[in-house]
mmCIF file of C-alpha atoms in Angstrom:
data_model
loop_
_atom_site.group_PDB
_atom_site.id
_atom_site.type_symbol
_atom_site.label_atom_id
_atom_site.label_comp_id
_atom_site.label_asym_id
_atom_site.label_seq_id
_atom_site.Cartn_x
_atom_site.Cartn_y
_atom_site.Cartn_z
ATOM 1 C CA MET A 25 -28.875 -2.923 -1.549
ATOM 2 C CA SER A 26 -26.244 -1.860 1.011
ATOM 3 C CA GLY A 27 -23.717 -1.589 -1.797
ATOM 4 C CA CYS A 28 -26.106 0.584 -3.785
ATOM 5 C CA ALA A 29 -26.737 2.761 -0.739
ATOM 6 C CA GLU A 30 -23.006 3.401 -0.407
ATOM 7 C CA LEU A 31 -22.648 4.051 -4.137
ATOM 8 C CA PHE A 32 -25.463 6.603 -4.224
ATOM 9 C CA GLY A 33 -24.931 8.073 -0.753
ATOM 10 C CA PRO A 34 -24.327 11.770 -0.061
ATOM 11 C CA ASN A 35 -21.243 13.389 -1.528
ATOM 12 C CA VAL A 36 -18.589 15.150 0.546
ATOM 13 C CA ALA A 37 -20.164 18.588 0.166
ATOM 14 C CA GLU A 38 -23.509 17.259 1.349
ATOM 15 C CA ILE A 39 -21.934 15.476 4.293
ATOM 16 C CA CYS A 40 -20.039 18.603 5.333
ATOM 17 C CA THR A 41 -23.192 20.714 5.102
ATOM 18 C CA GLU A 42 -25.313 18.326 7.145
ATOM 19 C CA HIS A 43 -22.561 17.148 9.509
ATOM 20 C CA PRO A 44 -20.008 19.996 9.751
ATOM 21 C CA HIS A 45 -18.253 18.383 12.731
ATOM 22 C CA LEU A 46 -16.951 15.693 10.346
ATOM 23 C CA CYS A 47 -15.156 18.288 8.213
ATOM 24 C CA ASP A 48 -14.378 21.386 10.281
ATOM 25 C CA ASP A 49 -10.939 20.231 11.415
ATOM 26 C CA LEU A 50 -9.753 19.582 7.830
ATOM 27 C CA ASN A 51 -8.616 22.148 5.268
ATOM 28 C CA SER A 52 -11.484 23.828 3.440
ATOM 29 C CA ASP A 53 -9.761 24.697 0.148
ATOM 30 C CA SER A 54 -9.305 22.419 -2.862
ATOM 31 C CA TRP A 55 -5.943 20.948 -1.828
ATOM 32 C CA CYS A 56 -5.821 17.214 -1.065
ATOM 33 C CA ARG A 57 -9.405 16.819 -2.207
ATOM 34 C CA SER A 58 -9.358 13.051 -2.662
ATOM 35 C CA GLU A 59 -7.492 12.387 0.609
ATOM 36 C CA LYS A 60 -9.895 14.651 2.499
ATOM 37 C CA ALA A 61 -12.907 12.996 0.862
ATOM 38 C CA GLU A 62 -11.719 9.568 1.979
ATOM 39 C CA ILE A 63 -11.484 10.715 5.606
ATOM 40 C CA VAL A 64 -14.866 12.438 5.548
ATOM 41 C CA GLY A 65 -16.455 9.369 3.953
ATOM 42 C CA HIS A 66 -14.892 7.085 6.552
ATOM 43 C CA ARG A 67 -16.064 9.299 9.400
ATOM 44 C CA PHE A 68 -19.562 9.383 7.948
ATOM 45 C CA ARG A 69 -19.844 5.626 7.357
ATOM 46 C CA TYR A 70 -18.398 4.374 10.609
ATOM 47 C CA GLN A 71 -19.527 5.419 14.045
ATOM 48 C CA GLN A 72 -17.448 5.134 17.196
ATOM 49 C CA PRO A 73 -16.196 2.855 18.545
ATOM 50 C CA LEU A 74 -14.353 1.684 15.452
ATOM 51 C CA THR A 75 -13.310 -1.896 14.848
ATOM 52 C CA SER A 76 -9.590 -2.679 14.658
ATOM 53 C CA GLU A 77 -9.709 -2.839 10.869
ATOM 54 C CA GLN A 78 -11.591 0.457 10.658
ATOM 55 C CA GLN A 79 -9.006 2.088 12.921
ATOM 56 C CA TYR A 80 -6.190 0.791 10.736
ATOM 57 C CA ASN A 81 -7.884 2.063 7.582
ATOM 58 C CA LEU A 82 -8.373 5.485 9.180
ATOM 59 C CA ILE A 83 -4.691 5.578 10.158
ATOM 60 C CA MET A 84 -3.700 4.904 6.556
ATOM 61 C CA LEU A 85 -6.076 7.625 5.334
ATOM 62 C CA PHE A 86 -4.622 10.152 7.754
ATOM 63 C CA GLU A 87 -1.075 9.222 6.755
ATOM 64 C CA ASP A 88 -1.958 9.939 3.119
ATOM 65 C CA TYR A 89 -3.736 13.158 4.078
ATOM 66 C CA LYS A 90 -0.833 14.315 6.252
ATOM 67 C CA ALA A 91 1.692 13.719 3.451
ATOM 68 C CA CYS A 92 -0.425 15.761 1.050
ATOM 69 C CA ILE A 93 -1.508 18.635 3.311
ATOM 70 C CA SER A 94 1.990 19.028 4.807
ATOM 71 C CA LYS A 95 3.328 19.614 1.312
ATOM 72 C CA ALA A 96 0.497 22.049 0.566
ATOM 73 C CA ALA A 97 1.051 23.941 3.824
ATOM 74 C CA ASN A 98 4.624 24.715 2.798
ATOM 75 C CA ILE A 99 3.440 26.472 -0.368
ATOM 76 C CA GLU A 100 3.326 30.181 0.332
ATOM 77 C CA HIS A 101 0.080 31.821 -0.695
ATOM 78 C CA ILE A 102 1.081 35.484 -0.951
ATOM 79 C CA LYS A 103 -2.363 36.872 -1.653
ATOM 80 C CA TYR A 104 -4.374 34.847 0.831
ATOM 81 C CA ARG A 105 -2.423 34.130 3.996
ATOM 82 C CA GLU A 106 -5.514 32.620 5.599
ATOM 83 C CA LYS A 107 -5.247 29.730 3.165
ATOM 84 C CA GLU A 108 -1.867 28.821 4.655
ATOM 85 C CA SER A 109 -3.439 28.883 8.117
ATOM 86 C CA ASP A 110 -6.312 26.715 6.881
ATOM 87 C CA ARG A 111 -3.897 24.113 5.563
ATOM 88 C CA MET A 112 -1.877 24.144 8.785
ATOM 89 C CA LYS A 113 -5.113 23.293 10.561
ATOM 90 C CA GLY A 114 -5.248 20.156 8.446
ATOM 91 C CA VAL A 115 -1.644 19.294 9.299
ATOM 92 C CA ILE A 116 -2.326 19.689 13.021
ATOM 93 C CA THR A 117 -5.467 17.564 12.748
ATOM 94 C CA ALA A 118 -3.596 14.789 10.957
ATOM 95 C CA GLN A 119 -0.822 14.812 13.562
ATOM 96 C CA ARG A 120 -3.337 14.786 16.423
ATOM 97 C CA GLU A 121 -5.444 11.989 14.951
ATOM 98 C CA LEU A 122 -2.435 9.815 14.154
ATOM 99 C CA LYS A 123 -1.177 10.173 17.727
ATOM 100 C CA ARG A 124 -4.631 9.430 19.124
ATOM 101 C CA LEU A 125 -5.100 6.356 16.958
ATOM 102 C CA ALA A 126 -1.585 5.120 17.757
ATOM 103 C CA ARG A 127 -2.311 5.338 21.476
ATOM 104 C CA ALA A 128 -5.675 3.625 21.077
ATOM 105 C CA THR A 129 -4.257 0.699 19.090
ATOM 106 C CA ARG A 130 -0.896 0.256 20.832
ATOM 107 C CA ASN A 131 -1.716 -3.188 22.238
ATOM 108 C CA ASP A 132 -4.184 -4.337 19.587
ATOM 109 C CA SER A 133 -3.598 -7.904 18.366
ATOM 110 C CA ASN A 134 -4.940 -7.201 14.880
ATOM 111 C CA PRO A 135 -2.083 -8.168 12.483
ATOM 112 C CA LEU A 136 -2.384 -4.993 10.427
ATOM 113 C CA LEU A 137 -2.164 -2.811 13.514
ATOM 114 C CA SER A 138 0.641 -4.940 14.926
ATOM 115 C CA PHE A 139 2.657 -4.446 11.747
ATOM 116 C CA TYR A 140 1.858 -0.722 11.795
ATOM 117 C CA HIS A 141 3.284 -0.310 15.293
ATOM 118 C CA TRP A 142 6.348 -2.358 14.394
ATOM 119 C CA SER A 143 7.063 -0.580 11.105
ATOM 120 C CA ARG A 144 6.412 2.961 12.375
ATOM 121 C CA PHE A 145 7.650 2.803 15.960
ATOM 122 C CA GLY A 146 9.894 -0.275 16.127
ATOM 123 C CA ASP A 147 7.617 -1.853 18.730
ATOM 124 C CA GLU A 148 9.114 -5.303 19.384
ATOM 125 C CA GLN A 149 6.024 -6.566 21.182
ATOM 126 C CA ALA A 150 3.950 -5.611 18.157
ATOM 127 C CA LEU A 151 6.370 -7.584 15.970
ATOM 128 C CA GLN A 152 5.931 -10.601 18.233
ATOM 129 C CA ARG A 153 2.151 -10.316 17.901
ATOM 130 C CA PHE A 154 2.476 -10.101 14.124
ATOM 131 C CA MET A 155 4.710 -13.161 13.893
ATOM 132 C CA SER A 156 2.357 -15.051 16.237
ATOM 133 C CA ALA A 157 -0.433 -14.253 13.789
ATOM 134 C CA LYS A 158 1.716 -15.806 11.077
ATOM 135 C CA GLN A 159 2.118 -19.013 13.102
ATOM 136 C CA GLU A 160 -1.647 -19.105 13.632
ATOM 137 C CA GLY A 161 -2.297 -18.819 9.881
ATOM 138 C CA LYS A 162 -3.900 -15.382 10.129
ATOM 139 C CA LEU A 163 -1.802 -13.667 7.471
ATOM 140 C CA ASN A 164 -4.152 -14.479 4.635
ATOM 141 C CA THR A 165 -4.552 -11.270 2.626
ATOM 142 C CA PRO A 166 -2.209 -9.689 0.075
ATOM 143 C CA GLU A 167 -1.582 -6.698 2.329
ATOM 144 C CA LEU A 168 -0.603 -8.867 5.300
ATOM 145 C CA LEU A 169 1.602 -11.132 3.202
ATOM 146 C CA ILE A 170 3.387 -8.171 1.634
ATOM 147 C CA ALA A 171 3.964 -6.843 5.149
ATOM 148 C CA LEU A 172 5.393 -10.236 6.121
ATOM 149 C CA ALA A 173 7.658 -10.204 3.066
ATOM 150 C CA SER A 174 9.115 -6.857 4.153
ATOM 151 C CA ILE A 175 10.329 -8.617 7.313
ATOM 152 C CA GLU A 176 11.450 -11.851 5.651
ATOM 153 C CA VAL A 177 13.525 -10.064 3.016
ATOM 154 C CA LYS A 178 16.107 -9.227 5.676
ATOM 155 C CA TYR A 179 16.998 -12.874 6.273
ATOM 156 C CA ASP A 180 15.477 -15.232 3.658
ATOM 157 C CA LEU A 181 15.191 -14.127 0.034
ATOM 158 C CA GLU A 182 13.651 -17.355 -1.257
ATOM 159 C CA GLN A 183 10.982 -17.357 1.439
ATOM 160 C CA THR A 184 10.271 -13.717 0.607
ATOM 161 C CA ARG A 185 9.759 -14.668 -3.043
ATOM 162 C CA GLN A 186 7.310 -17.415 -2.103
ATOM 163 C CA THR A 187 5.417 -15.084 0.222
ATOM 164 C CA LEU A 188 5.073 -12.479 -2.531
ATOM 165 C CA TYR A 189 3.917 -15.158 -4.972
ATOM 166 C CA ARG A 190 1.228 -16.173 -2.497
ATOM 167 C CA ALA A 191 0.201 -12.537 -2.067
ATOM 168 C CA LEU A 192 -0.191 -12.149 -5.843
ATOM 169 C CA SER A 193 -2.256 -15.339 -5.989
ATOM 170 C CA LEU A 194 -4.823 -13.840 -3.604
ATOM 171 C CA TYR A 195 -5.701 -10.826 -5.750
ATOM 172 C CA GLU A 196 -9.035 -11.249 -7.532
ATOM 173 C CA ASN A 197 -7.892 -8.938 -10.339
ATOM 174 C CA ASP A 198 -5.146 -6.380 -10.921
ATOM 175 C CA ASP A 199 -7.140 -3.313 -9.900
ATOM 176 C CA ASN A 200 -5.664 -2.981 -6.409
ATOM 177 C CA ILE A 201 -2.331 -4.752 -6.714
ATOM 178 C CA ASP A 202 0.491 -3.251 -4.689
ATOM 179 C CA THR A 203 2.801 -2.680 -7.638
ATOM 180 C CA GLU A 204 5.859 -2.333 -5.389
ATOM 181 C CA VAL A 205 5.834 -6.137 -5.325
ATOM 182 C CA PHE A 206 7.307 -6.199 -8.828
ATOM 183 C CA PRO A 207 10.458 -4.112 -8.193
ATOM 184 C CA THR A 208 10.986 -6.177 -5.042
ATOM 185 C CA LEU A 209 10.876 -9.375 -7.085
ATOM 186 C CA VAL A 210 13.374 -7.888 -9.527
ATOM 187 C CA THR A 211 15.729 -7.007 -6.682
ATOM 188 C CA ILE A 212 15.416 -10.461 -5.122
ATOM 189 C CA SER A 213 16.107 -12.108 -8.477
ATOM 190 C CA LEU A 214 19.229 -10.029 -9.007
ATOM 191 C CA GLU A 215 20.458 -10.808 -5.493
ATOM 192 C CA GLN A 216 19.958 -14.523 -6.216
ATOM 193 C CA GLU A 217 21.576 -14.143 -9.652
ATOM 194 C CA LYS A 218 18.376 -15.361 -11.300
ATOM 195 C CA TYR A 219 18.611 -12.998 -14.252
ATOM 196 C CA ALA A 220 15.825 -14.578 -16.291
ATOM 197 C CA GLN A 221 13.465 -13.957 -13.358
ATOM 198 C CA ALA A 222 14.718 -10.392 -13.064
ATOM 199 C CA TYR A 223 14.064 -9.842 -16.776
ATOM 200 C CA ILE A 224 10.524 -11.226 -16.506
ATOM 201 C CA TRP A 225 9.562 -9.149 -13.472
ATOM 202 C CA SER A 226 11.062 -6.004 -14.955
ATOM 203 C CA ILE A 227 8.648 -6.395 -17.892
ATOM 204 C CA VAL A 228 5.737 -6.891 -15.494
ATOM 205 C CA ALA A 229 6.837 -3.861 -13.461
ATOM 206 C CA GLU A 230 6.896 -1.709 -16.601
ATOM 207 C CA GLU A 231 3.382 -2.882 -17.492
ATOM 208 C CA TYR A 232 2.153 -1.632 -14.113
ATOM 209 C CA GLU A 233 4.302 1.525 -14.230
ATOM 210 C CA ALA A 234 6.288 0.482 -11.165
ATOM 211 C CA HIS A 235 9.671 2.198 -11.083
ATOM 212 C CA ILE A 236 12.803 0.075 -10.918
ATOM 213 C CA GLU A 237 16.028 1.775 -9.924
ATOM 214 C CA GLY A 238 18.702 0.987 -12.493
ATOM 215 C CA ASN A 239 16.456 -1.177 -14.664
ATOM 216 C CA ASP A 240 18.814 -2.620 -17.287
ATOM 217 C CA LYS A 241 17.063 -5.732 -18.559
ATOM 218 C CA PHE A 242 18.575 -5.510 -22.050
ATOM 219 C CA SER A 243 22.056 -5.540 -20.572
ATOM 220 C CA TRP A 244 21.146 -8.604 -18.499
ATOM 221 C CA ALA A 245 19.749 -10.302 -21.581
ATOM 222 C CA GLN A 246 22.909 -9.732 -23.592
ATOM 223 C CA ARG A 247 25.344 -10.541 -20.807
ATOM 224 C CA PHE A 248 23.663 -13.780 -19.749
ATOM 225 C CA ASN A 249 22.390 -14.838 -23.174
ATOM 226 C CA LEU A 250 18.738 -14.840 -22.152
ATOM 227 C CA ASN A 251 15.993 -16.079 -24.464
ATOM 228 C CA THR A 252 14.116 -12.787 -24.443
ATOM 229 C CA ARG A 253 11.322 -13.960 -26.706
ATOM 230 C CA GLN A 254 10.456 -16.816 -24.378
ATOM 231 C CA LEU A 255 10.761 -14.603 -21.282
ATOM 232 C CA GLN A 256 8.478 -12.014 -22.883
ATOM 233 C CA ARG A 257 5.836 -14.737 -23.330
ATOM 234 C CA VAL A 258 6.152 -15.711 -19.679
ATOM 235 C CA ALA A 259 5.791 -12.070 -18.638
ATOM 236 C CA ASP A 260 2.703 -11.715 -20.839
ATOM 237 C CA ASP A 261 1.217 -14.832 -19.244
ATOM 238 C CA ILE A 262 1.851 -13.367 -15.786
ATOM 239 C CA ILE A 263 0.156 -10.101 -16.719
ATOM 240 C CA ASP A 264 -2.854 -11.967 -18.130
ATOM 241 C CA ALA A 265 -3.065 -14.138 -15.008
ATOM 242 C CA LEU A 266 -2.946 -11.097 -12.719
ATOM 243 C CA ASP A 267 -5.625 -9.406 -14.788
ATOM 244 C CA ASP A 268 -7.874 -12.463 -14.477
ATOM 245 C CA GLY A 269 -7.113 -13.032 -10.794
ATOM 246 C CA ASN A 270 -5.656 -16.520 -11.251
ATOM 247 C CA PHE A 271 -1.938 -16.018 -10.694
ATOM 248 C CA SER A 272 -0.133 -19.240 -9.807
ATOM 249 C CA ALA A 273 3.656 -19.339 -9.785
ATOM 250 C CA SER A 274 3.768 -23.112 -10.305
ATOM 251 C CA GLN A 275 1.264 -23.139 -13.176
ATOM 252 C CA LEU A 276 3.157 -20.311 -14.859
ATOM 253 C CA GLY A 277 6.372 -22.284 -14.576
ATOM 254 C CA LEU A 278 8.143 -19.668 -12.473
ATOM 255 C CA THR A 279 9.557 -22.292 -10.152
ATOM 256 C CA LEU A 280 11.481 -23.784 -13.101
ATOM 257 C CA ILE A 281 13.127 -20.577 -14.336
#
C-alpha cells in the first residue's frame, strides 16, 4: 500500500500549490523540469531531520539540478529578463543547499557520504572512513562498489575488474545499471592487453549506448586475430545475464578469456 501511495501521490504542481515553501526557491519556468521535480518530491516525502542516505540522495539531486539550471541561466532571454533572474535564483539555491548539506555531512560515517567528501573535496579522513567501511564489509551495493573501483583503478587494475564484476552481479536487472562501468572495463582490458575482453565489453557498451573514446574493436580483432563470432556470443550472453539480473563473471567464462 505504501508503494501505491507513492505512485498515486500528488504531482509537483499540486505539491507546489499546497506547500509553496518546498518550491519557491527553485526556478518557476519549464527549464530543468525533471531535476526540479525530483527535488520537490524528495522534500515532500522526507521530513527533517534526514537520514544519512536521504541527505546523500538530496546532494545528488541538487548536483544534477545545479548542472542543468546553471546551463539554463547562461542562456540570454532577450524578451523576458525576469526569466534569467528566476533561473539564477535556482542556481543560488543549489549552491546554498550543496554547501549546507556538505557542512552537515562532513563527518558522517555513511560510506556514500564518505566517498562524496573524498571525491569532491579530497577529504583524506573521509577516504579513511570509506576504506574502513570496505574492511568491515559494508560496501555491498553496486554504487558503493563502483565508487571503490574508482579508487582501486589507480593502483590495481585486476582488483578493479573484480570489483566491477561484483557490482554488476548485484544488479537485479539492467534498468539502473551505471553504464560507465562498460567503458571502464574496456580501458582496463586494453591496459592489460586483454584484447578479447576489450572487444567483448565494447559490444556491451554499444548495447547500452555508453560512449567509448577511440572505440576500434574491428582493428583489435584483425590485429590480434580474435574469434569475433565467439566473442559476440559471449557479449550476447552478458547482455542477457544483465537483463535478467544474474550476471556472474565465472559462469560466463570471463575469467578464462
